[in-house]
Amino acid sequence: MSAPAPPASNDRAWPSRPPGRGESRENDDTRTQTIDGVLERVIFANEDESFVVARLKPDAGDAVINVVGALGGLREGEHVRLIGRPQQSPKHGDQFRVDAGYPLLPHTATGIRAYLASGRVQGIGPRLAERLVARFGADTLRVIEHEPERLGEVGGIGPERSRQLQMAFLDGRSQREALVFLAGQNVPPGLAVRIWKRFGEHTITVVRENPYRLAEDVRGVGFLTADRIARAAGFPPDSPARAAAAIVHVLHEGADEGHVYLPQARLLDRVADLLGLPDIAPPVLAKLVEEQRLVADGDGIYLRWQHQAEVEAAWRIRDLLGAPVLHLPADAAAAFERQTGMVLADAQREAIAAAADAPVFVLTGGPGTGKTTIVRALVHLVEAADAKVLLAAPTGRAARRMGEATGKSARTLHRLLEFSPQENTFLRNADEPLEAACIIVDEASMIDQQLLVALLRAVSLGTRLVFVGDADQLPSVGAGNVLADLLASGVVPSVRLTEIFRQARESRIVTNAHRILHGESPIASDPQDPKADFFVVQAETPEKAIDLVGQLVSARIPGRFGLDPLEDVQVLAPMHKGACGAQALNERLQSLLNPTGEVFTRGGRTYRVGDKVMQIRNDYDRDVFNGDIGRIEARSDKGLVVRFDDRRVDYDGESLDNLVLAYACTVHKSQGSEYPAVVVPVLGEHWIMLQRNLLYTAVTRGKRLVVLVSQPRAVHRAVTNDQRLSRCTRLAQRIRTGA
């Protein structure tokens, strides 16, 4: 397969000297040029090779050129083509800023030796490269490709190895052609490598036939990137492939926003805005439905797997509701009190009685209302009947807290369901169900629709399933609104606890959480009270707020309460961006709390040994999950070593993209976690995110101390704004009606 010709070289290959004072540079910084040459030496490369400093010996001319930029994995000794523009650095003088680069096959014996010695062809190292070129000279590459049987003329190479070397060379040629082709489509080098890794020798065919596949199949390629590549490849703006990709993209965006489906009218409006064309999407949508890539159900349009999951979840819950379960005594609450000596409140007795009689049960309530006591009671009663109970939660932190509260082992749902990274599926399912008389799942507000279905598949008929959570918290990050839908169905038995127990009422954190739920502003503790646990510090501007947060975390809270600023204090921001968003807060707190740790850079992020970091995606191979917090313990040869509790985890390559600084995080990322102390900026710049359930969730993350750094109008906005962003889901309706 031959690749299209690369971009023609500019006549002005390189200025022979920099212009003197007063001379024109002829807009050197904007004129794209192409230079061929040998990459003599890599002087510096950051960890992901997004920034490289190297020296290039051009084919034309004797002067060695300093090149900087993303070289896309090019290696020393390779004959390369670089596309970019000259620039002048005040410190380093003339440089060539690289926008794209790819390897070229060398034609001289010296170049071929360097190319083969670079390791670009698997199985050939420097010594073998020397022997091959000594035998075949400038004809070496032609022999490898077309006459591999002749490689036996070099000692130690038999027929099988000759074939392997030919295949490795052909694979490298295919990659080279793909990278040349993608460079011609203005694809950045790093992204080009990811595309090649996904499609291999089919890369050029895929991109030519339908570049919009990239948006679905390659991580880091969204619709806009695929659209740019497609337009460069000549796809017209009214292409059906473009409309189809836009429809699927908008549905995925909807899922990212929590929606299981989108109403058809809303979907088409958003697609028209994205495409800039109002009329091309409806017939394409109809075809996608006809081809069963999408599902139309009523006025809703679903991604097919979302529709299947919602329907399956509903019928599995209905099946569980109709199955007999382990008999617990009619006076279960009284039995628990007799056996343990505990005295329950009336609401707790009612909740235990309801749970004892229900195959599926939902227990909800705010902090201090006694949910944990009811979980303990259910565990005790099931085990007293000589039956098995399993405890789980969506996150590692929530599972550990559940285990500490009950004295029993609790696992994450992924570990309970035995997720297999190799097979990309859960090993516990309808064929290999969980063996238990009762399964209790805490922090159920965090469960999204896909995780719910995975759980339900592993629950046998006759197993009691209990969901415990706070329905007033933020819903799951993933699509769906499971806890709210179970409650709204009217079919699943449930109890909502509202009474705050006396001990909990002594906590201003608990009472303020309930004030927020009722639309009332929180009241700060008396600063002189030795038991004070809730403070409000006013800040006139975001800039003043970030200064105050820095002072509170680094000095004032440790000084008064003896809390460790890294281990015990968590800053929770309503938004990621902004002058006082999580990103800016992390930069400020890193400079205050860890200014001297050894530096490591990755894709524009700066880490230091000692930094507090968070995993932001589930990584089943490394056994770390979204929201897990650890500390960078050391640098390694290829990346970082992070300690999560008692485990050391190595990060390198793309896995490093899953780590972010965690001195501050968004409120959404804090779900399922509790911290000894939380500091929460609540400012006008967060206006769009200021809602009652967000502030309530933030406040209830603090165990011993909560500090709001706020503007009064912003707090008022949060407590009075109960207009939750509704999620498009029909799970409650399907459970209720069986549809």
XYZ file of C-alpha atoms in Angstrom, residues 240-737:
498
model
C -24.486 11.347 6.257
C -21.430 9.927 8.050
C -20.867 13.331 9.654
C -24.490 13.574 10.771
C -24.425 10.027 12.162
C -21.266 10.741 14.137
C -22.764 13.962 15.497
C -25.922 12.153 16.655
C -23.937 9.473 18.475
C -21.621 12.128 19.912
C -24.521 14.147 21.334
C -26.012 11.004 22.905
C -22.664 10.232 24.526
C -22.516 13.820 25.763
C -25.966 13.273 27.230
C -24.724 10.145 29.015
C -21.807 12.155 30.404
C -24.401 14.588 31.781
C -26.258 11.693 33.447
C -29.009 11.085 30.879
C -29.954 7.553 29.871
C -31.724 8.899 26.772
C -32.454 12.239 25.126
C -35.846 13.380 23.873
C -35.751 13.324 20.085
C -36.476 17.026 19.683
C -33.706 17.994 22.108
C -31.300 15.604 20.408
C -31.974 17.006 16.939
C -31.675 20.601 18.154
C -28.269 19.905 19.684
C -27.097 18.055 16.575
C -28.199 20.928 14.323
C -26.231 23.366 16.495
C -23.183 21.137 16.330
C -23.309 20.634 12.561
C -24.415 24.136 11.661
C -27.012 22.502 9.387
C -30.636 22.096 10.530
C -32.077 19.553 8.110
C -29.636 16.707 7.531
C -29.940 14.818 10.840
C -33.582 13.520 10.872
C -33.237 11.034 7.970
C -29.868 9.874 9.287
C -31.381 9.360 12.748
C -34.174 7.291 11.219
C -31.588 5.104 9.474
C -29.566 4.622 12.668
C -32.743 3.445 14.401
C -33.598 1.181 11.465
C -30.109 -0.344 11.635
C -30.625 -0.832 15.424
C -27.539 1.207 16.293
C -29.911 3.420 18.275
C -33.293 2.733 19.873
C -36.371 4.952 19.637
C -38.693 4.391 22.603
C -41.595 6.834 22.780
C -40.085 10.279 22.303
C -36.711 9.137 23.634
C -33.625 8.153 21.656
C -31.261 5.736 23.357
C -27.850 4.355 22.656
C -28.681 0.682 22.200
C -26.721 -0.521 25.230
C -28.342 2.138 27.445
C -31.808 0.986 26.433
C -30.955 -2.670 27.015
C -29.556 -1.869 30.452
C -32.597 0.138 31.545
C -35.065 -2.534 30.407
C -33.025 -5.337 31.954
C -32.614 -3.524 35.274
C -36.364 -3.000 35.539
C -37.366 -6.613 34.886
C -34.665 -7.993 37.169
C -35.888 -5.786 40.033
C -39.469 -6.886 39.393
C -38.368 -10.537 39.405
C -36.521 -10.081 42.711
C -39.565 -8.371 44.242
C -41.671 -11.436 43.470
C -39.290 -14.025 44.932
C -39.446 -15.399 48.513
C -36.441 -14.557 50.711
C -34.970 -15.683 54.026
C -37.582 -15.383 56.791
C -36.669 -12.918 59.514
C -38.781 -12.728 62.689
C -41.852 -10.513 62.571
C -40.483 -8.679 65.614
C -37.022 -8.398 64.080
C -36.287 -5.050 65.702
C -37.276 -6.319 69.140
C -35.172 -9.436 68.620
C -32.173 -7.254 67.768
C -32.724 -5.138 70.899
C -33.006 -8.250 73.122
C -29.869 -9.817 71.668
C -27.699 -6.686 71.696
C -29.086 -4.593 74.529
C -29.468 -1.611 72.204
C -32.532 0.635 72.350
C -33.890 1.707 68.961
C -36.035 4.675 68.039
C -39.514 4.045 66.651
C -38.452 5.019 63.121
C -35.563 2.565 63.277
C -37.858 -0.241 64.425
C -40.207 0.498 61.526
C -37.311 0.486 59.044
C -35.985 -2.866 60.303
C -39.476 -4.414 60.167
C -39.956 -3.151 56.604
C -36.554 -4.434 55.503
C -37.165 -7.824 57.143
C -40.267 -8.304 55.023
C -38.938 -7.067 51.650
C -36.948 -8.875 48.937
C -35.691 -5.462 47.696
C -35.528 -2.539 50.101
C -34.294 1.064 50.048
C -33.204 2.890 53.204
C -32.503 6.595 52.853
C -31.850 9.464 55.210
C -29.429 12.260 56.014
C -26.499 12.313 58.445
C -27.259 11.466 62.061
C -30.555 9.683 61.315
C -29.376 6.184 62.226
C -28.881 4.382 58.909
C -25.734 2.631 60.142
C -27.545 1.171 63.166
C -30.156 -0.380 60.887
C -27.441 -1.900 58.703
C -25.850 -3.409 61.824
C -29.236 -4.785 62.868
C -29.861 -6.435 59.498
C -26.395 -7.995 59.484
C -26.956 -9.305 63.008
C -30.385 -10.765 62.217
C -29.260 -12.509 59.012
C -26.217 -14.009 60.706
C -28.346 -15.045 63.698
C -30.374 -17.108 61.207
C -27.109 -18.838 60.252
C -27.150 -17.202 56.798
C -24.590 -15.220 54.846
C -24.628 -11.460 54.316
C -22.426 -9.509 51.886
C -21.575 -5.805 52.271
C -20.461 -3.529 49.433
C -20.188 0.087 48.322
C -19.265 1.796 45.041
C -15.870 3.139 46.221
C -12.989 1.851 48.273
C -13.338 4.609 50.860
C -17.066 3.977 51.281
C -16.471 0.226 51.589
C -13.805 0.750 54.268
C -16.100 3.056 56.207
C -18.933 0.513 55.981
C -16.620 -2.213 57.251
C -15.460 -0.064 60.170
C -19.055 0.796 61.122
C -20.302 -2.814 61.062
C -17.193 -4.713 62.097
C -17.635 -6.877 59.005
C -15.772 -7.172 55.735
C -17.066 -4.834 53.010
C -15.838 -4.629 49.413
C -16.211 -2.350 46.454
C -18.895 -3.469 44.035
C -16.251 -4.118 41.392
C -14.385 -6.465 43.709
C -17.602 -8.083 44.915
C -18.610 -8.752 41.320
C -15.032 -9.841 40.437
C -14.305 -7.606 37.495
C -11.831 -9.171 35.057
C -9.647 -6.654 33.167
C -8.555 -9.322 30.711
C -12.137 -10.138 29.715
C -13.456 -6.614 30.411
C -16.454 -8.035 32.226
C -17.689 -9.137 35.648
C -17.128 -12.792 36.471
C -20.084 -12.792 38.864
C -23.258 -12.812 36.785
C -26.425 -14.829 36.184
C -24.325 -17.948 35.496
C -22.043 -17.425 38.508
C -24.233 -15.541 41.018
C -23.214 -14.276 44.430
C -23.974 -16.705 47.220
C -25.699 -14.872 50.060
C -29.032 -14.586 51.781
C -28.705 -10.790 51.929
C -26.632 -8.192 50.085
C -26.434 -4.664 51.506
C -25.067 -1.850 49.321
C -24.153 1.480 50.925
C -23.783 4.900 49.229
C -26.360 3.818 46.670
C -26.718 7.371 45.317
C -23.388 6.756 43.553
C -24.585 3.700 41.616
C -25.135 4.399 37.931
C -27.299 2.363 35.592
C -24.510 0.154 34.203
C -23.243 -0.805 37.641
C -26.810 -1.505 38.777
C -27.341 -3.968 35.930
C -24.049 -5.715 36.676
C -25.087 -6.101 40.315
C -28.592 -7.334 39.511
C -27.231 -9.986 37.154
C -25.257 -11.459 40.047
C -28.153 -11.507 42.548
C -30.085 -14.781 42.636
C -33.825 -14.941 43.118
C -34.331 -15.416 46.844
C -31.468 -13.093 47.873
C -32.576 -10.004 49.788
C -31.088 -6.830 48.250
C -30.870 -3.696 50.413
C -29.840 -0.289 49.073
C -28.702 2.304 51.625
C -28.002 5.912 50.726
C -28.827 9.576 50.971
C -31.254 10.544 48.214
C -30.561 14.244 48.829
C -26.933 13.979 47.732
C -25.699 14.466 44.201
C -26.610 11.633 41.838
C -24.066 9.279 40.288
C -21.333 10.541 37.985
C -22.371 7.964 35.382
C -25.686 7.931 33.536
C -28.846 7.186 35.489
C -30.435 8.218 38.769
C -30.745 4.809 40.388
C -31.495 5.601 44.025
C -34.029 8.299 43.144
C -35.664 6.006 40.564
C -36.015 3.127 43.022
C -37.738 5.497 45.450
C -39.897 7.085 42.739
C -41.108 3.748 41.408
C -43.580 3.379 44.268
C -43.082 -0.385 43.980
C -39.810 -0.946 45.837
C -40.416 -0.836 49.629
C -38.528 2.014 51.258
C -38.147 4.042 54.448
C -36.835 7.592 54.706
C -35.335 8.485 58.092
C -35.730 12.112 59.128
C -35.209 12.228 62.915
C -31.765 13.454 64.000
C -30.534 11.638 67.104
C -29.495 13.610 70.166
C -25.781 12.911 69.837
C -25.849 13.937 66.188
C -27.763 17.125 67.044
C -24.712 18.250 69.016
C -22.813 18.499 65.739
C -23.251 21.786 63.890
C -22.196 19.907 60.732
C -25.249 17.642 61.007
C -27.705 20.383 61.945
C -26.442 22.652 59.163
C -26.749 19.838 56.641
C -30.415 19.531 57.542
C -30.846 23.317 57.492
C -29.501 23.328 53.931
C -31.998 20.585 53.002
C -34.794 22.840 54.252
C -33.519 25.828 52.271
C -31.992 27.614 55.271
C -28.520 29.093 55.417
C -26.013 27.336 57.685
C -25.126 28.891 61.033
C -21.490 29.039 62.080
C -20.300 27.653 65.406
C -19.243 29.965 68.202
C -15.491 30.380 67.565
C -14.878 30.208 71.320
C -16.657 26.867 71.690
C -14.049 24.119 72.108
C -16.438 21.776 70.252
C -16.876 24.186 67.320
C -16.975 22.227 64.062
C -18.518 24.582 61.456
C -17.042 27.915 60.374
C -17.931 30.459 57.705
C -15.140 32.759 56.474
C -16.152 35.545 54.127
C -14.116 36.394 51.025
C -14.863 39.425 48.861
C -13.277 38.035 45.673
C -12.114 34.683 44.256
C -8.525 35.916 44.569
C -9.052 36.630 48.276
C -10.785 33.266 48.652
C -7.869 31.280 47.227
C -5.517 33.102 49.603
C -7.780 32.239 52.543
C -8.050 28.580 51.525
C -4.253 28.392 51.361
C -3.917 29.911 54.848
C -6.599 27.650 56.321
C -5.171 24.423 54.949
C -1.484 25.147 55.468
C -1.564 26.890 58.843
C -4.807 27.789 60.603
C -6.533 24.378 60.672
C -3.360 22.428 61.565
C -2.530 25.016 64.210
C -5.903 24.987 65.990
C -7.134 21.438 65.427
C -3.886 19.514 65.084
C -4.955 18.047 61.718
C -2.465 17.034 59.054
C -2.967 19.336 56.037
C -2.266 16.508 53.568
C -3.869 13.509 55.245
C -6.811 15.073 57.080
C -7.910 18.188 55.170
C -9.683 18.074 51.800
C -10.645 21.118 49.754
C -13.884 20.642 47.782
C -14.687 23.032 44.937
C -17.990 23.320 43.077
C -16.157 23.574 39.738
C -12.886 22.443 38.192
C -12.043 25.727 36.460
C -12.076 29.327 37.605
C -9.937 31.578 39.780
C -10.919 29.488 42.793
C -11.696 26.198 41.036
C -10.102 22.841 41.807
C -7.332 23.305 39.235
C -6.171 26.673 40.558
C -6.525 25.503 44.164
C -4.317 22.485 43.468
C -1.581 24.664 42.025
C -1.710 27.008 45.016
C -1.808 24.221 47.626
C 0.973 22.280 45.914
C 3.199 25.370 46.129
C 2.351 25.773 49.832
C 2.365 22.166 51.029
C 4.951 20.512 48.782
C 7.197 23.171 47.231
C 10.449 21.167 47.081
C 9.520 17.625 46.032
C 11.331 16.172 43.019
C 9.542 17.386 39.878
C 7.910 15.157 37.258
C 6.030 16.526 34.224
C 3.421 14.830 32.088
C 1.324 16.463 29.375
C 1.493 19.931 30.894
C 0.906 18.651 34.448
C 3.571 19.112 37.091
C 3.822 16.565 39.882
C 6.208 16.415 42.813
C 7.268 13.477 44.929
C 5.099 13.802 48.045
C 2.066 15.187 46.191
C -1.450 14.117 47.081
C -3.036 12.637 43.937
C -6.334 11.100 42.845
C -7.120 8.331 40.384
C -9.828 9.632 38.011
C -10.693 6.447 36.061
C -11.146 2.834 37.059
C -7.924 0.910 36.367
C -8.637 -2.744 36.939
C -5.135 -3.874 35.988
C -3.621 -1.779 38.774
C -6.581 -2.340 41.102
C -7.178 1.387 41.656
C -10.475 3.107 41.065
C -12.048 6.449 40.284
C -11.750 8.663 43.362
C -8.974 6.736 45.155
C -6.506 9.146 46.804
C -2.814 8.403 47.330
C 0.600 10.033 47.708
C 3.440 10.071 45.185
C 6.176 8.117 46.906
C 8.943 8.137 44.316
C 9.917 8.502 40.693
C 10.598 5.362 38.699
C 12.484 4.771 35.453
C 9.324 5.306 33.420
C 6.973 7.233 35.675
C 5.797 7.418 39.271
C 5.190 5.186 42.267
C 2.033 6.081 44.212
C 1.076 4.703 47.614
C -2.622 4.001 48.197
C -3.009 3.054 51.879
C -0.797 -0.022 52.208
C -0.200 -0.623 48.470
C 2.435 0.773 46.096
C 1.248 1.208 42.497
C 3.521 1.880 39.506
C 2.368 4.365 36.871
C 3.871 4.821 33.435
C 2.782 5.746 29.919
C -0.911 6.457 29.439
C -1.791 5.337 32.986
C -0.243 8.619 34.181
C -3.111 10.449 32.464
C -5.397 8.947 35.121
C -3.658 10.842 37.947
C -4.467 14.405 39.000
C -3.441 16.490 41.974
C -5.882 15.999 44.859
C -5.168 18.762 47.367
C -8.501 19.992 45.998
C -11.146 18.127 44.030
C -14.669 18.797 42.836
C -17.619 17.991 45.089
C -18.719 15.377 42.549
C -15.403 13.544 42.937
C -15.815 13.476 46.735
C -18.971 11.354 46.664
C -18.744 8.287 48.846
C -15.864 9.739 50.881
C -15.584 11.327 54.296
C -12.688 13.458 55.501
C -11.774 14.695 58.986
C -11.987 18.263 57.661
C -13.275 19.882 54.481
C -12.808 23.417 53.203
C -15.402 24.513 50.641
C -15.181 27.739 48.597
C -18.705 28.932 47.697
C -18.413 31.965 45.407
C -20.255 33.898 42.759
C -17.934 32.532 40.069
C -19.433 29.082 40.800
C -22.946 30.422 40.153
C -24.009 27.893 37.524
C -23.152 24.973 39.847
C -24.561 26.366 43.075
C -27.418 24.042 43.984
C -28.783 22.776 47.270
C -27.761 19.151 46.777
C -24.204 20.166 45.821
C -23.679 22.245 48.978
C -25.389 19.544 51.058
C -23.094 16.880 49.593
C -20.008 19.014 50.290
C -20.973 19.724 53.889
C -21.771 16.074 54.648
C -18.261 15.016 53.525
C -16.775 16.620 56.678
C -16.557 14.434 59.773
C -14.950 16.726 62.371
C -14.727 20.124 60.718
C -16.321 22.092 57.869
C -15.167 25.555 56.767
C -17.011 27.529 54.094
C -14.956 30.243 52.384
C -17.782 32.168 50.858
C -19.629 35.146 49.581
C -23.020 35.410 51.363
C -24.984 35.784 48.130
C -23.398 32.619 46.770
C -24.362 30.586 49.857
C -27.894 32.018 49.636
C -28.040 31.017 45.979
C -26.976 27.450 46.821
C -29.426 26.843 49.669
C -32.404 28.355 47.827
C -31.725 26.768 44.448
C -33.450 23.383 44.619
C -33.919 23.174 40.844
C -31.968 19.996 40.345
C -30.898 19.187 36.834
C -33.364 16.450 35.936
C -31.977 13.339 34.290
C -33.711 11.620 31.411
C -34.375 8.115 32.678
C -37.400 5.810 32.625
C -36.241 3.227 35.151
C -38.864 4.204 37.746
C -41.647 3.977 35.160
C -40.420 0.600 33.876
C -40.217 -0.857 37.392
C -43.715 0.396 38.123
C -45.376 -0.765 34.917
